[in-house]
CSV table of C-alpha atoms in Angstrom, one decimal:
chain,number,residue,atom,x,y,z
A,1,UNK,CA,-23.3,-83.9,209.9
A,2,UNK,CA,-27.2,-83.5,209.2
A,3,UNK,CA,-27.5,-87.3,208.5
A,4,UNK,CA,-24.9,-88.8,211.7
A,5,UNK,CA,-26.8,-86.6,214.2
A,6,UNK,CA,-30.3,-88.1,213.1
A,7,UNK,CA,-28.8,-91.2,214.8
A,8,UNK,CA,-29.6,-89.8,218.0
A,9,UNK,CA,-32.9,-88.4,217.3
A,10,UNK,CA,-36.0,-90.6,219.0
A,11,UNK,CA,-38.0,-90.7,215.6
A,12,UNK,CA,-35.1,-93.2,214.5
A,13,UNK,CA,-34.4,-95.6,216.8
A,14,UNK,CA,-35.9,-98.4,214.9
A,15,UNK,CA,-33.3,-100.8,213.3
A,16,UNK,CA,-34.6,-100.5,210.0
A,17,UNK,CA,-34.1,-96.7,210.2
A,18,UNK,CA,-31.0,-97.3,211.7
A,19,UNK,CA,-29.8,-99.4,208.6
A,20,UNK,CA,-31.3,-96.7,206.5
A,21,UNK,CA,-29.3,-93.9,208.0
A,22,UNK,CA,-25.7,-95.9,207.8
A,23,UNK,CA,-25.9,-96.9,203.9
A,24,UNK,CA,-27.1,-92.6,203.8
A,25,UNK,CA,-24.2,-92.0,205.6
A,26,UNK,CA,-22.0,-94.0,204.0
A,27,UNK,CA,-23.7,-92.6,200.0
A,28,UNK,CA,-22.6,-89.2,201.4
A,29,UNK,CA,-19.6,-90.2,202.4
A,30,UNK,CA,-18.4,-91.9,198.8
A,31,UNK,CA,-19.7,-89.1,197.0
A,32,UNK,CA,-18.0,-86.7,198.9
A,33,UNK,CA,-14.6,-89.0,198.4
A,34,UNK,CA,-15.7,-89.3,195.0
A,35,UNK,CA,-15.6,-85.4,194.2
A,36,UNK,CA,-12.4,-85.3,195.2
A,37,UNK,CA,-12.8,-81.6,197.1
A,38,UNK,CA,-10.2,-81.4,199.9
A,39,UNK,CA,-12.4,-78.0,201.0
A,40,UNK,CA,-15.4,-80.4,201.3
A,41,UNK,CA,-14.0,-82.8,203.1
A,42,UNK,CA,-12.4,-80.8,205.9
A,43,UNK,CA,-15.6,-79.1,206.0
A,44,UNK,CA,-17.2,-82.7,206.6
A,45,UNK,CA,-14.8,-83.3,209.2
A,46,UNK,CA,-15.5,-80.3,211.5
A,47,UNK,CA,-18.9,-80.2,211.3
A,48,UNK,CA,-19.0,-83.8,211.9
A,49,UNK,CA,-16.8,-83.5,215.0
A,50,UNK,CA,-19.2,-80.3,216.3
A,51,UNK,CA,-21.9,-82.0,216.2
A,52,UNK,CA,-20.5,-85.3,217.8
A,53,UNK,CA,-17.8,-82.8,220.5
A,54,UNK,CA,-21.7,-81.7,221.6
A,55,UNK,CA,-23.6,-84.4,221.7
A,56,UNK,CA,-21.3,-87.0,222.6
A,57,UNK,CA,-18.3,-85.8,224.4
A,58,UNK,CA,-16.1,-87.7,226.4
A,59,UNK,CA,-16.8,-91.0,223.7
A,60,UNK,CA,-15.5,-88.8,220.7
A,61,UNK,CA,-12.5,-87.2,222.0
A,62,UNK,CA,-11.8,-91.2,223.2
A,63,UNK,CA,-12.9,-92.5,219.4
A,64,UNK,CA,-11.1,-89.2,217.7
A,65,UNK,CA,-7.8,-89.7,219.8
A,66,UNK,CA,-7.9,-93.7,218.8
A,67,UNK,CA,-8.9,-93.2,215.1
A,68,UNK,CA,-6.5,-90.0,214.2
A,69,UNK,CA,-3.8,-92.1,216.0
A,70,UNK,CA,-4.5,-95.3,213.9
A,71,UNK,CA,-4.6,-93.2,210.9
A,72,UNK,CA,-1.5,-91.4,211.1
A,73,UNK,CA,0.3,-95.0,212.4
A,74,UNK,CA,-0.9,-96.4,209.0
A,75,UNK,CA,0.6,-93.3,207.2
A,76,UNK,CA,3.6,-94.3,209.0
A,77,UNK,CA,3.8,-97.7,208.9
A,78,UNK,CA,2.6,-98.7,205.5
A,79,UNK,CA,4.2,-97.5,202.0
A,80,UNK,CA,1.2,-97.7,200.0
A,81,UNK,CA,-1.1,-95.6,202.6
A,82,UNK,CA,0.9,-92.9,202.8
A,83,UNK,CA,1.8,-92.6,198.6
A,84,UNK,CA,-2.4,-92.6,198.3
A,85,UNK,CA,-3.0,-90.0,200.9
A,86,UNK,CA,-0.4,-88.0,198.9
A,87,UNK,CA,-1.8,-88.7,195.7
A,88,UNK,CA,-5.6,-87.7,197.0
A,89,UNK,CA,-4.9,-84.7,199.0
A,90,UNK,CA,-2.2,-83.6,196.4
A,91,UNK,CA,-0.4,-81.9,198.8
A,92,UNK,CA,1.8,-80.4,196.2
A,93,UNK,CA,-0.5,-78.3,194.8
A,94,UNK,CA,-1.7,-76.7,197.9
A,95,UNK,CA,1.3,-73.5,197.5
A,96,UNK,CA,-1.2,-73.0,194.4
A,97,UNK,CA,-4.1,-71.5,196.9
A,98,UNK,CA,-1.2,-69.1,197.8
A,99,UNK,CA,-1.1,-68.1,194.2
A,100,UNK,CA,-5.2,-67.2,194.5
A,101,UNK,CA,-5.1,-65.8,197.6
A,102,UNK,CA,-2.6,-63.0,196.1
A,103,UNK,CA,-4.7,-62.5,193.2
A,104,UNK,CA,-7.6,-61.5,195.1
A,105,UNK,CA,-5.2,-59.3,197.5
A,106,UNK,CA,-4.1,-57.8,194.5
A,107,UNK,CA,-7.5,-57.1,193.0
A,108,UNK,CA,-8.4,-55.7,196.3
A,109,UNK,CA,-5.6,-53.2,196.7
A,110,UNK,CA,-6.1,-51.9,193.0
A,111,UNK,CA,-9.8,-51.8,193.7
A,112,UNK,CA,-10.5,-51.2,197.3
A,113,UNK,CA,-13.8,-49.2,197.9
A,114,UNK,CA,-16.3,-50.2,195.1
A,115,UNK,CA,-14.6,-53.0,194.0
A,116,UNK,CA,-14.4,-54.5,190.2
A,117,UNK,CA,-18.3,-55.6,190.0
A,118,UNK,CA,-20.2,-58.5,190.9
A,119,UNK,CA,-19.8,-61.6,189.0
A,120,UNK,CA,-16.4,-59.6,187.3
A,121,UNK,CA,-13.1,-61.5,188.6
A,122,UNK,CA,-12.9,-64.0,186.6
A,123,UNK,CA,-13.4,-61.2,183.4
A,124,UNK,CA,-10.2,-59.3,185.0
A,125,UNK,CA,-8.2,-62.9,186.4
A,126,UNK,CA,-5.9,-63.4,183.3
A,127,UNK,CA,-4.6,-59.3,184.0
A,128,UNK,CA,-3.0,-60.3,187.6
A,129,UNK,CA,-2.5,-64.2,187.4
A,130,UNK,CA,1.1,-65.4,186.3
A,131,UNK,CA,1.4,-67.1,183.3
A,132,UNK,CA,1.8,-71.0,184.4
A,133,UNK,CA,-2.0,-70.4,185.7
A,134,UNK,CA,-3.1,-68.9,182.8
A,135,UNK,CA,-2.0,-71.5,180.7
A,136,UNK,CA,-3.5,-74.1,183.5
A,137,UNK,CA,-6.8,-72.4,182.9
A,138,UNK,CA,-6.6,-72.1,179.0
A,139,UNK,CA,-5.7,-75.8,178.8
A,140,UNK,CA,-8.5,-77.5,176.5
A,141,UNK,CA,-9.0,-81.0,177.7
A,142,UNK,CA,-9.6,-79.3,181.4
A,143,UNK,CA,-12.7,-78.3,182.4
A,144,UNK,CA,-12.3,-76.5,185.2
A,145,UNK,CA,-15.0,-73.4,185.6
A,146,UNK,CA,-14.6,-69.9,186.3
A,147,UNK,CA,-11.9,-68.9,188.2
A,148,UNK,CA,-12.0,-67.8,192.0
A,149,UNK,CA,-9.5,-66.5,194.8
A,150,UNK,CA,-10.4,-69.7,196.2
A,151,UNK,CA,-11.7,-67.3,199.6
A,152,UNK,CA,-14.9,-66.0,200.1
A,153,UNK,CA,-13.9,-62.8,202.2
A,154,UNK,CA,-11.3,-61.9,199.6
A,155,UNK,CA,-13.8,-63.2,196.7
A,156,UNK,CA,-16.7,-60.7,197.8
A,157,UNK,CA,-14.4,-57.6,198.8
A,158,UNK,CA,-12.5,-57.5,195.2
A,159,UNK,CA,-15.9,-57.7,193.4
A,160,UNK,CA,-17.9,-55.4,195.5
A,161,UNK,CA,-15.3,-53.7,198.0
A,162,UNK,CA,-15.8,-52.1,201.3
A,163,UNK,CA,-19.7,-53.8,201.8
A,164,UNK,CA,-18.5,-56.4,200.0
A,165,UNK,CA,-17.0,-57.2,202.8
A,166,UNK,CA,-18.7,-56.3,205.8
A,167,UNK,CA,-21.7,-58.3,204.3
A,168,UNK,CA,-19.7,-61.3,203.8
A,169,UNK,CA,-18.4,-61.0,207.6
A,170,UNK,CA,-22.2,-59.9,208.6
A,171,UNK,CA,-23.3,-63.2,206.8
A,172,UNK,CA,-21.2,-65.6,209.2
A,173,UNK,CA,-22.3,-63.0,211.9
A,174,UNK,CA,-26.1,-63.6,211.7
A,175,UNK,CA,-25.9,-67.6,211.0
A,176,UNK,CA,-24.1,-68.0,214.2
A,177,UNK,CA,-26.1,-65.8,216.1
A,178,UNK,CA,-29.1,-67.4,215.4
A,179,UNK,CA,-27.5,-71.0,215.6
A,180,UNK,CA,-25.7,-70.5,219.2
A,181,UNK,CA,-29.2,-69.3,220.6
A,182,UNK,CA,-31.5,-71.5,219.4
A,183,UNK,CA,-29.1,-74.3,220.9
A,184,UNK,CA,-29.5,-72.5,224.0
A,185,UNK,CA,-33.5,-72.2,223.6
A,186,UNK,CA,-33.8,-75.6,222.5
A,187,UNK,CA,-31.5,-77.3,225.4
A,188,UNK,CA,-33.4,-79.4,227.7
A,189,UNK,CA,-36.8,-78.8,226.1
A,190,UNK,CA,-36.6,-80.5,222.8
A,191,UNK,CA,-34.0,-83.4,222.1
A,192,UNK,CA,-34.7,-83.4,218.4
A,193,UNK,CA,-35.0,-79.9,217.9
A,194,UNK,CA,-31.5,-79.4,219.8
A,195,UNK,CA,-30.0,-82.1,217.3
A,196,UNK,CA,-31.1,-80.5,215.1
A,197,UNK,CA,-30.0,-77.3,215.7
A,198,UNK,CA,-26.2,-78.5,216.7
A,199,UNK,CA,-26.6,-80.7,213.1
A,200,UNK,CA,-27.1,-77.2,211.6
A,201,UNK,CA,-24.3,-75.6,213.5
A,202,UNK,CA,-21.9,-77.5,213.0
A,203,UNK,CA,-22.5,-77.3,209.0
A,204,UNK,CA,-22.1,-73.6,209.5
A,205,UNK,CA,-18.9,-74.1,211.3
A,206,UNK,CA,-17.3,-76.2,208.5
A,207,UNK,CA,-18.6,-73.9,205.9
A,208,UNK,CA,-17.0,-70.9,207.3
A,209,UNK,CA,-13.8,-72.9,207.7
A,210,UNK,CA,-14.6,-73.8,204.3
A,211,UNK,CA,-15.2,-69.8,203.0
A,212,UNK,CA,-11.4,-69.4,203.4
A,213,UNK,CA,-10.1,-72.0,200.5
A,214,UNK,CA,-13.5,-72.3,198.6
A,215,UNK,CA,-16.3,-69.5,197.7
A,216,UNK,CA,-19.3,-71.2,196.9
A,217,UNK,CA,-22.5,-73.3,198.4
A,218,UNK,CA,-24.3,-70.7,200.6
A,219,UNK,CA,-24.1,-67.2,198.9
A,220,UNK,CA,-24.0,-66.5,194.9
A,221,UNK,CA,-25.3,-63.9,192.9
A,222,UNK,CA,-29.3,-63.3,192.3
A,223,UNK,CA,-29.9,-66.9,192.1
A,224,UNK,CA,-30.0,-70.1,194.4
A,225,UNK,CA,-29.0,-73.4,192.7
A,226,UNK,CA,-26.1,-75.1,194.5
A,227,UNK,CA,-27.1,-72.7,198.0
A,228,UNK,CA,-30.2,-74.5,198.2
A,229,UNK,CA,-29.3,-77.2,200.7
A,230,UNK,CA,-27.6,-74.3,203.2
A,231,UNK,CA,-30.8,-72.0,202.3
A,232,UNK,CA,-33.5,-74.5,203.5
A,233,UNK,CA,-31.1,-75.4,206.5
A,234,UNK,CA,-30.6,-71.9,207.5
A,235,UNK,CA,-34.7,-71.4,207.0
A,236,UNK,CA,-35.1,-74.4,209.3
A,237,UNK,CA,-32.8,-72.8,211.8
A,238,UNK,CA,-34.7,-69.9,211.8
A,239,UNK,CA,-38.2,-71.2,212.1
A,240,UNK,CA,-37.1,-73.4,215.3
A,241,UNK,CA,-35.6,-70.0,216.5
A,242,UNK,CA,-38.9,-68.1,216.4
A,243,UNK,CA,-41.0,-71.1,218.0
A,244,UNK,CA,-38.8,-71.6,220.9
A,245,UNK,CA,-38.4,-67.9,221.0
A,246,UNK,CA,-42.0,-67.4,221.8
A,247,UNK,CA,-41.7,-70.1,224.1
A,248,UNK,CA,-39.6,-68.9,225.9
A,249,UNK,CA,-41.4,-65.1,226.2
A,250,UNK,CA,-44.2,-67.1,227.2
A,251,UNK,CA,-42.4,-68.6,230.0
A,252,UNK,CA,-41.0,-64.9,231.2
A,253,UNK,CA,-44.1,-63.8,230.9
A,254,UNK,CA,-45.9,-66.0,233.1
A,255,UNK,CA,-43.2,-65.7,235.7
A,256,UNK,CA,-43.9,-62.2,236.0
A,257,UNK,CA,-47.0,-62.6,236.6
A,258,UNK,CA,-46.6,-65.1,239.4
C-alpha cells in the first residue's frame, strides 16, 4: 500500500523513480507470494484497494471490476489455474482456523476475567486442542512456531481477560482515530502528506481485517521486533497529526480574531 501510493506523490514523478517504485512493488509483491500467508495477502489486498478506492476512484472500481472478472474467468476457463489457486490458498485447510477459533473460546470461557497470563497459550494449547492438532504440532520435520488462536481479539482476552480485551479493541480504536482525522487535516493542504496518511490507513484497515485470522505484526509482548514497520508507521501518523493539528488551531485562531 505504502509503496503503490508513493506513485502519486510529486517527489516521484521522475521516470527513473518511477522504475524504481515498480521493480519495489513488484519485490514486495513476490515476497509476499513467496511467504505463502493467505492472512498477508488479503491484508495486501484491502489496504491496497483503500488506498487506490481514495485516491483513485472511479479508474479502480473500472480496473477492480475488469481484473476480478478476468481472474475468476481464468478460474473458470482454464484447468490448470484453478488446481493452482487451490493448491496456494489450500482452501481445505481453512475449517482448521475454526478449530483455533474454539480453542481460544474455550480458553476464554474457563478463564474469563484475568485470563491465563501473558505470553501463556501456547503453555496451556495441548490441554483444549484435539488430538489430530496436537500431533500436527508435535510433528518433527515441521517447524511451525508457537501456537495461536489465529485471532488477535480472542488471542489477547484468553491471555489477559477482561482488559485484555478492551485494550485490544482500544488499540484499533486509537489508530483509526488518529488516521480518519489526519486525512481530514491533511485534505487539500498537503498532497503528499494526505498520501501518505490514506497509505497508512489503509495498512491499518488490512491489519485489523488481518487481527481476526492472524495475531501478530503490530502488538507483542515487551518488545518490538516484527511491529517495527507498523510502529514507525503509526509514529509517522502521529507526528503529521500534531503538525497539521497546530495548523489548523492556528487557522481558528486567526479567524477569531478577524
Amino acid at each position: 500500500s505504502l509503496v503503490s501510493s508513493m506513485f502519486f506523490m510529486s517527489g516521484f514523478n521522475k521516470l527513473s523513480y518511477k522504475l524504481g517504485l515498480i521493480a519495489l512493488l513488484f519485490f514486495n509483491i513476490v515476497i509476499l507470494i513467496l511467504a505463502n500467508s493467505r492472512g498477508g495477502i488479503v491484508a495486501g489486498i484491502i489496504s491496497i484497494s483503500f488506498s487506490l478506492f481514495i485516491l483513485m476512484r472511479s479508474m479502480f472500481i473500472k480496473s477492480f471490476l475488469g481484473v476480478f472478472g478476468l481472474f475468476v474467468l481464468l478460474i473458470i476457463v482454464i484447468p490448470e489455474v484453478n488446481e493452482a489457486v487451490d493448491l496456494y490458498l489450500r482452501w481445505e485447510t481453512v475449517s482448521d482456523r475454526e478449530v483455533y477459533w474454539q480453542m481460544g473460546l474455550d480458553v476464554i470461557n474457563d478463564h474469563p476475567i484475568v485470563g491465563i497470563g501473558p505470553d501463556m497459550f501456547d503453555k496451556v494449547f495441548f490441554n483444549y486442542a484435539p488430538s489430530q492438532t496436537v500431533n500436527y504440532f508435535r510433528s518433527d520435520f515441521l517447524q511451525i512456531g508457537k501456537p495461536h488462536p489465529h485471532n488477535f481479539f480472542f488471542y489477547f482476552m484468553a491471555e489477559n481477560g477482561i482488559l485484555g480485551f478492551i485494550s485490544s479493541v482500544t488499540f484499533f480504536i486509537l489508530f483509526f482515530y488518529f488516521a480518519f482525522k489526519t486525512i481530514r487535516l491533511t485534505q487539500n493542504i498537503n498532497r503528499d502528506y494526505y498520501i501518505l496518511t490514506v497509505a497508512i490507513t489503509g495498512i491499518g484497515i488490512g491489519l485489523f481485517f488481518r487481527s481476526f485470522i492472524e495475531v501478530s505484526g503490530y502488538l507483542l509482548y515487551g518488545y518490538i521486533t516484527a511491529d517495527l514497520p507498523f510502529w514507525l508507521m503509526f509514529a509517522v501518523l502521529i507526528s503529521i497529526h500534531q503538525k497539521y493539528l497546530m495548523i489548523h488551531k492556528s487557522k481558528l485562531t486567526n479567524k477569531s480574531l478577524i
